[in-house]
């Protein structure tokens, strides 16, 4: 007869051991394998230019939009701190730039070369004393340009589609403003050149509605300044307002200079 201990081992213990081993094997198979994680050696990684920390920032948009307020198509950089001494790099789609009351001293040919979408530039209240002649030449859509309250003694070439140009409160001299600077700007409606040092009035486009030349050094007018000389039938229909007050000029001495105007110029007559 088989020994009872042998029988117990064969019938009960062995199946239990086999079942336990299978169960443990199954559980091991169920455990997820841990992936090896490679920890970079930051002491030597500095030589790599491909790490995110070493990637160059967007030089056109990010710095400007941290200093300024950037909305869709508009950039507002007014009284920026720390002081802004040059025109900032602009997002490509910029249509309206307001960089008033900063410390900008110069406008270069590169400042707006790649921003063909610009329609309005306002640089009021800076320290601009120089503008390179081609600075605005590529701005085919530019309609409004405000350079008032700066230190300009001469003007650069202006884009053809300007509607409004403001250079009040500068140091503009007659030799710094070409006599034909505005003549071909056939879309210009508003021209502001008050509080400068002009001694003569440049040729004006027929499209003008308002021209301000107050507080300059203008001493004389010709029959061609606003009118067409001997053509007594000519009427300058668009012109609504001419300001010549604050000049060493007696308008009553030049009656033929404004007979074509719908309203008399503002200025001294006595």
mmCIF file of C-alpha atoms in Angstrom, residues 4-263:
data_model
loop_
_atom_site.group_PDB
_atom_site.id
_atom_site.type_symbol
_atom_site.label_atom_id
_atom_site.label_comp_id
_atom_site.label_asym_id
_atom_site.label_seq_id
_atom_site.Cartn_x
_atom_site.Cartn_y
_atom_site.Cartn_z
ATOM 1 C CA UNK A 4 0.024 8.059 3.110
ATOM 2 C CA UNK A 5 2.654 10.835 3.067
ATOM 3 C CA UNK A 6 3.595 9.947 -0.482
ATOM 4 C CA UNK A 7 -0.033 9.942 -1.460
ATOM 5 C CA UNK A 8 -0.629 13.362 0.142
ATOM 6 C CA UNK A 9 2.410 14.836 -1.639
ATOM 7 C CA UNK A 10 1.378 13.419 -5.012
ATOM 8 C CA UNK A 11 -2.329 14.244 -4.926
ATOM 9 C CA UNK A 12 -2.455 17.562 -3.027
ATOM 10 C CA UNK A 13 0.881 19.293 -2.598
ATOM 11 C CA UNK A 14 2.312 18.958 -6.095
ATOM 12 C CA UNK A 15 -0.769 20.396 -7.885
ATOM 13 C CA UNK A 16 -0.832 23.275 -5.391
ATOM 14 C CA UNK A 17 2.855 24.100 -6.007
ATOM 15 C CA UNK A 18 2.374 23.994 -9.755
ATOM 16 C CA UNK A 19 -0.674 26.237 -9.532
ATOM 17 C CA UNK A 20 1.183 28.778 -7.350
ATOM 18 C CA UNK A 21 4.160 28.886 -9.682
ATOM 19 C CA UNK A 22 1.914 29.467 -12.672
ATOM 20 C CA UNK A 23 0.093 32.225 -10.860
ATOM 21 C CA UNK A 24 3.343 33.965 -9.920
ATOM 22 C CA UNK A 25 4.584 33.702 -13.486
ATOM 23 C CA UNK A 26 1.372 35.222 -14.760
ATOM 24 C CA UNK A 27 1.677 38.133 -12.341
ATOM 25 C CA UNK A 28 5.250 38.757 -13.422
ATOM 26 C CA UNK A 29 4.131 38.836 -17.008
ATOM 27 C CA UNK A 30 1.458 41.372 -16.084
ATOM 28 C CA UNK A 31 3.917 43.830 -14.500
ATOM 29 C CA UNK A 32 4.988 46.629 -16.903
ATOM 30 C CA UNK A 33 8.623 46.692 -17.711
ATOM 31 C CA UNK A 34 10.426 49.834 -16.582
ATOM 32 C CA UNK A 35 12.047 51.772 -19.429
ATOM 33 C CA UNK A 36 15.579 52.918 -18.970
ATOM 34 C CA UNK A 37 15.736 56.705 -18.598
ATOM 35 C CA UNK A 38 18.844 58.435 -19.835
ATOM 36 C CA UNK A 39 19.732 61.487 -17.762
ATOM 37 C CA UNK A 40 21.682 64.016 -19.828
ATOM 38 C CA UNK A 41 25.000 65.243 -18.601
ATOM 39 C CA UNK A 42 24.318 69.000 -18.345
ATOM 40 C CA UNK A 43 27.967 69.685 -17.656
ATOM 41 C CA UNK A 44 28.818 68.703 -21.217
ATOM 42 C CA UNK A 45 25.534 69.458 -23.011
ATOM 43 C CA UNK A 46 26.322 73.157 -23.334
ATOM 44 C CA UNK A 47 28.241 72.574 -26.568
ATOM 45 C CA UNK A 48 25.063 71.514 -28.369
ATOM 46 C CA UNK A 49 23.087 74.102 -30.318
ATOM 47 C CA UNK A 50 20.071 71.851 -30.732
ATOM 48 C CA UNK A 51 18.781 71.985 -27.157
ATOM 49 C CA UNK A 52 15.608 74.054 -26.589
ATOM 50 C CA UNK A 53 17.405 76.356 -24.169
ATOM 51 C CA UNK A 54 19.956 77.318 -26.821
ATOM 52 C CA UNK A 55 17.441 77.812 -29.649
ATOM 53 C CA UNK A 56 17.441 81.451 -30.863
ATOM 54 C CA UNK A 57 14.391 83.567 -30.086
ATOM 55 C CA UNK A 58 12.268 85.161 -32.798
ATOM 56 C CA UNK A 59 14.093 88.439 -33.302
ATOM 57 C CA UNK A 60 11.160 90.083 -35.046
ATOM 58 C CA UNK A 61 8.168 89.453 -32.828
ATOM 59 C CA UNK A 62 8.922 88.153 -29.360
ATOM 60 C CA UNK A 63 11.162 90.939 -27.970
ATOM 61 C CA UNK A 64 8.957 93.702 -29.376
ATOM 62 C CA UNK A 65 5.761 92.165 -28.091
ATOM 63 C CA UNK A 66 7.240 91.832 -24.628
ATOM 64 C CA UNK A 67 8.094 95.542 -24.543
ATOM 65 C CA UNK A 68 5.026 96.711 -26.445
ATOM 66 C CA UNK A 69 1.382 95.783 -26.841
ATOM 67 C CA UNK A 70 0.829 93.721 -29.979
ATOM 68 C CA UNK A 71 -2.677 93.226 -31.301
ATOM 69 C CA UNK A 72 -3.658 91.842 -34.666
ATOM 70 C CA UNK A 73 -1.969 94.153 -37.157
ATOM 71 C CA UNK A 74 -1.163 96.856 -34.563
ATOM 72 C CA UNK A 75 1.878 97.511 -32.365
ATOM 73 C CA UNK A 76 1.738 100.025 -29.499
ATOM 74 C CA UNK A 77 5.135 101.079 -28.119
ATOM 75 C CA UNK A 78 4.400 104.250 -26.203
ATOM 76 C CA UNK A 79 6.748 105.546 -23.495
ATOM 77 C CA UNK A 80 8.527 102.204 -23.348
ATOM 78 C CA UNK A 81 10.716 101.387 -20.359
ATOM 79 C CA UNK A 82 13.620 100.677 -20.601
ATOM 80 C CA UNK A 83 14.093 103.512 -23.114
ATOM 81 C CA UNK A 84 13.530 102.678 -26.768
ATOM 82 C CA UNK A 85 16.207 104.392 -28.875
ATOM 83 C CA UNK A 86 15.554 102.718 -32.241
ATOM 84 C CA UNK A 87 12.569 101.476 -34.206
ATOM 85 C CA UNK A 88 11.746 98.003 -32.856
ATOM 86 C CA UNK A 89 11.600 94.908 -35.022
ATOM 87 C CA UNK A 90 7.995 94.407 -36.068
ATOM 88 C CA UNK A 91 5.815 91.376 -36.787
ATOM 89 C CA UNK A 92 5.470 90.838 -40.519
ATOM 90 C CA UNK A 93 1.749 91.613 -40.605
ATOM 91 C CA UNK A 94 2.006 95.005 -38.844
ATOM 92 C CA UNK A 95 -0.267 97.633 -40.395
ATOM 93 C CA UNK A 96 -0.300 100.247 -37.616
ATOM 94 C CA UNK A 97 2.710 101.297 -35.540
ATOM 95 C CA UNK A 98 2.428 103.694 -32.621
ATOM 96 C CA UNK A 99 5.865 104.379 -31.106
ATOM 97 C CA UNK A 100 5.201 107.750 -29.501
ATOM 98 C CA UNK A 101 7.191 109.501 -26.784
ATOM 99 C CA UNK A 102 10.289 107.354 -26.768
ATOM 100 C CA UNK A 103 13.970 108.181 -27.398
ATOM 101 C CA UNK A 104 14.263 107.083 -31.022
ATOM 102 C CA UNK A 105 16.960 109.167 -32.740
ATOM 103 C CA UNK A 106 17.211 107.817 -36.294
ATOM 104 C CA UNK A 107 15.170 105.994 -38.935
ATOM 105 C CA UNK A 108 17.212 103.730 -41.208
ATOM 106 C CA UNK A 109 16.468 102.063 -44.535
ATOM 107 C CA UNK A 110 16.247 98.705 -42.779
ATOM 108 C CA UNK A 111 13.679 99.674 -40.148
ATOM 109 C CA UNK A 112 10.615 99.186 -42.356
ATOM 110 C CA UNK A 113 12.145 97.382 -45.346
ATOM 111 C CA UNK A 114 10.319 94.079 -44.712
ATOM 112 C CA UNK A 115 6.986 95.475 -43.466
ATOM 113 C CA UNK A 116 5.151 96.233 -46.698
ATOM 114 C CA UNK A 117 1.774 96.030 -44.901
ATOM 115 C CA UNK A 118 2.230 99.304 -42.971
ATOM 116 C CA UNK A 119 -0.582 101.826 -43.374
ATOM 117 C CA UNK A 120 0.069 104.151 -40.438
ATOM 118 C CA UNK A 121 3.257 105.128 -38.588
ATOM 119 C CA UNK A 122 3.137 107.450 -35.589
ATOM 120 C CA UNK A 123 6.518 108.482 -34.146
ATOM 121 C CA UNK A 124 5.366 111.616 -32.336
ATOM 122 C CA UNK A 125 7.537 112.949 -29.524
ATOM 123 C CA UNK A 126 10.839 111.184 -30.129
ATOM 124 C CA UNK A 127 14.329 112.592 -30.734
ATOM 125 C CA UNK A 128 14.545 111.816 -34.441
ATOM 126 C CA UNK A 129 17.079 114.043 -36.171
ATOM 127 C CA UNK A 130 17.860 111.869 -39.190
ATOM 128 C CA UNK A 131 15.844 109.748 -41.599
ATOM 129 C CA UNK A 132 17.667 107.917 -44.367
ATOM 130 C CA UNK A 133 16.218 108.857 -47.749
ATOM 131 C CA UNK A 134 14.886 105.399 -48.606
ATOM 132 C CA UNK A 135 13.424 104.649 -45.172
ATOM 133 C CA UNK A 136 9.804 104.828 -46.398
ATOM 134 C CA UNK A 137 10.343 104.061 -50.084
ATOM 135 C CA UNK A 138 9.052 100.461 -49.927
ATOM 136 C CA UNK A 139 5.877 101.309 -48.019
ATOM 137 C CA UNK A 140 3.475 101.333 -50.941
ATOM 138 C CA UNK A 141 0.406 101.135 -48.668
ATOM 139 C CA UNK A 142 1.421 103.838 -46.179
ATOM 140 C CA UNK A 143 -1.347 106.441 -45.812
ATOM 141 C CA UNK A 144 -0.545 108.252 -42.557
ATOM 142 C CA UNK A 145 2.869 109.349 -41.295
ATOM 143 C CA UNK A 146 3.269 111.379 -38.105
ATOM 144 C CA UNK A 147 6.739 112.717 -37.295
ATOM 145 C CA UNK A 148 5.651 115.665 -35.159
ATOM 146 C CA UNK A 149 7.618 116.822 -32.106
ATOM 147 C CA UNK A 150 11.017 115.577 -33.251
ATOM 148 C CA UNK A 151 14.286 117.238 -34.289
ATOM 149 C CA UNK A 152 14.168 116.949 -38.071
ATOM 150 C CA UNK A 153 15.915 119.578 -40.187
ATOM 151 C CA UNK A 154 15.154 117.860 -43.500
ATOM 152 C CA UNK A 155 12.663 115.400 -44.925
ATOM 153 C CA UNK A 156 13.269 112.133 -46.762
ATOM 154 C CA UNK A 157 11.444 110.965 -49.887
ATOM 155 C CA UNK A 158 7.836 110.229 -48.990
ATOM 156 C CA UNK A 159 5.690 107.331 -50.270
ATOM 157 C CA UNK A 160 3.248 108.126 -53.074
ATOM 158 C CA UNK A 161 0.001 107.084 -51.375
ATOM 159 C CA UNK A 162 0.281 109.306 -48.288
ATOM 160 C CA UNK A 163 -3.005 110.896 -47.301
ATOM 161 C CA UNK A 164 -1.817 112.618 -44.137
ATOM 162 C CA UNK A 165 1.654 113.877 -43.228
ATOM 163 C CA UNK A 166 2.436 115.617 -39.944
ATOM 164 C CA UNK A 167 5.832 117.182 -39.228
ATOM 165 C CA UNK A 168 4.687 119.922 -36.841
ATOM 166 C CA UNK A 169 7.155 121.027 -34.168
ATOM 167 C CA UNK A 170 10.420 120.064 -35.804
ATOM 168 C CA UNK A 171 13.372 122.117 -37.068
ATOM 169 C CA UNK A 172 12.642 121.889 -40.782
ATOM 170 C CA UNK A 173 14.497 124.372 -42.976
ATOM 171 C CA UNK A 174 13.729 125.328 -46.561
ATOM 172 C CA UNK A 175 16.963 123.770 -47.812
ATOM 173 C CA UNK A 176 15.979 120.512 -46.125
ATOM 174 C CA UNK A 177 12.589 120.262 -47.864
ATOM 175 C CA UNK A 178 12.713 119.900 -51.647
ATOM 176 C CA UNK A 179 10.367 122.282 -53.449
ATOM 177 C CA UNK A 180 8.750 119.262 -55.154
ATOM 178 C CA UNK A 181 8.670 117.070 -52.032
ATOM 179 C CA UNK A 182 4.848 117.040 -51.971
ATOM 180 C CA UNK A 183 3.913 117.966 -55.545
ATOM 181 C CA UNK A 184 3.552 114.386 -56.799
ATOM 182 C CA UNK A 185 1.725 113.109 -53.724
ATOM 183 C CA UNK A 186 -1.626 113.250 -55.478
ATOM 184 C CA UNK A 187 -3.552 111.494 -52.707
ATOM 185 C CA UNK A 188 -2.424 113.809 -49.905
ATOM 186 C CA UNK A 189 -5.278 115.564 -48.112
ATOM 187 C CA UNK A 190 -3.691 116.799 -44.867
ATOM 188 C CA UNK A 191 -0.274 118.469 -44.586
ATOM 189 C CA UNK A 192 0.998 119.807 -41.273
ATOM 190 C CA UNK A 193 4.298 121.720 -41.226
ATOM 191 C CA UNK A 194 3.663 124.181 -38.391
ATOM 192 C CA UNK A 195 6.273 125.324 -35.879
ATOM 193 C CA UNK A 196 9.333 124.857 -38.059
ATOM 194 C CA UNK A 197 11.913 127.143 -39.679
ATOM 195 C CA UNK A 198 10.654 127.203 -43.258
ATOM 196 C CA UNK A 199 11.225 130.401 -45.224
ATOM 197 C CA UNK A 200 9.259 129.393 -48.304
ATOM 198 C CA UNK A 201 6.242 127.244 -49.124
ATOM 199 C CA UNK A 202 6.934 124.114 -51.186
ATOM 200 C CA UNK A 203 4.776 123.212 -54.187
ATOM 201 C CA UNK A 204 1.493 121.752 -53.006
ATOM 202 C CA UNK A 205 -0.576 118.963 -54.618
ATOM 203 C CA UNK A 206 -4.082 119.742 -55.906
ATOM 204 C CA UNK A 207 -5.543 117.088 -53.626
ATOM 205 C CA UNK A 208 -4.842 119.037 -50.396
ATOM 206 C CA UNK A 209 -7.762 120.048 -48.188
ATOM 207 C CA UNK A 210 -5.818 121.369 -45.199
ATOM 208 C CA UNK A 211 -2.292 122.804 -44.960
ATOM 209 C CA UNK A 212 -0.790 124.216 -41.774
ATOM 210 C CA UNK A 213 2.327 126.388 -42.071
ATOM 211 C CA UNK A 214 1.919 128.504 -38.941
ATOM 212 C CA UNK A 215 4.884 129.679 -36.842
ATOM 213 C CA UNK A 216 7.540 129.434 -39.519
ATOM 214 C CA UNK A 217 9.746 132.114 -41.099
ATOM 215 C CA UNK A 218 7.823 132.571 -44.327
ATOM 216 C CA UNK A 219 8.122 136.134 -45.629
ATOM 217 C CA UNK A 220 6.551 136.058 -49.072
ATOM 218 C CA UNK A 221 4.022 134.366 -51.355
ATOM 219 C CA UNK A 222 3.858 134.111 -55.130
ATOM 220 C CA UNK A 223 0.895 133.941 -57.459
ATOM 221 C CA UNK A 224 1.779 130.278 -57.986
ATOM 222 C CA UNK A 225 1.879 129.276 -54.311
ATOM 223 C CA UNK A 226 -1.798 128.327 -54.201
ATOM 224 C CA UNK A 227 -3.155 129.518 -57.543
ATOM 225 C CA UNK A 228 -2.145 129.433 -61.224
ATOM 226 C CA UNK A 229 -0.842 132.917 -61.810
ATOM 227 C CA UNK A 230 -2.556 134.503 -64.819
ATOM 228 C CA UNK A 231 -5.369 131.929 -64.959
ATOM 229 C CA UNK A 232 -8.101 133.939 -63.258
ATOM 230 C CA UNK A 233 -10.664 131.195 -63.921
ATOM 231 C CA UNK A 234 -8.841 128.664 -61.805
ATOM 232 C CA UNK A 235 -10.483 127.685 -58.508
ATOM 233 C CA UNK A 236 -8.682 125.494 -55.997
ATOM 234 C CA UNK A 237 -11.835 123.629 -55.031
ATOM 235 C CA UNK A 238 -10.371 121.098 -52.603
ATOM 236 C CA UNK A 239 -8.554 123.529 -50.318
ATOM 237 C CA UNK A 240 -10.537 124.199 -47.155
ATOM 238 C CA UNK A 241 -8.010 125.614 -44.684
ATOM 239 C CA UNK A 242 -4.646 127.372 -44.955
ATOM 240 C CA UNK A 243 -2.872 128.503 -41.793
ATOM 241 C CA UNK A 244 -0.069 131.042 -42.132
ATOM 242 C CA UNK A 245 -0.394 132.731 -38.746
ATOM 243 C CA UNK A 246 2.810 133.305 -36.797
ATOM 244 C CA UNK A 247 4.912 134.108 -39.888
ATOM 245 C CA UNK A 248 6.625 137.467 -40.646
ATOM 246 C CA UNK A 249 4.206 137.840 -43.532
ATOM 247 C CA UNK A 250 1.548 140.461 -44.310
ATOM 248 C CA UNK A 251 -1.118 138.633 -46.309
ATOM 249 C CA UNK A 252 -2.774 141.872 -47.477
ATOM 250 C CA UNK A 253 0.298 142.548 -49.619
ATOM 251 C CA UNK A 254 -0.256 139.371 -51.662
ATOM 252 C CA UNK A 255 -3.924 139.380 -52.703
ATOM 253 C CA UNK A 256 -3.318 137.549 -55.965
ATOM 254 C CA UNK A 257 -1.749 134.660 -54.085
ATOM 255 C CA UNK A 258 -5.056 133.360 -52.741
ATOM 256 C CA UNK A 259 -7.767 134.640 -55.101
ATOM 257 C CA UNK A 260 -8.396 131.036 -56.173
ATOM 258 C CA UNK A 261 -9.101 129.801 -52.658
ATOM 259 C CA UNK A 262 -12.585 129.241 -51.278
ATOM 260 C CA UNK A 263 -11.564 130.791 -47.925
#
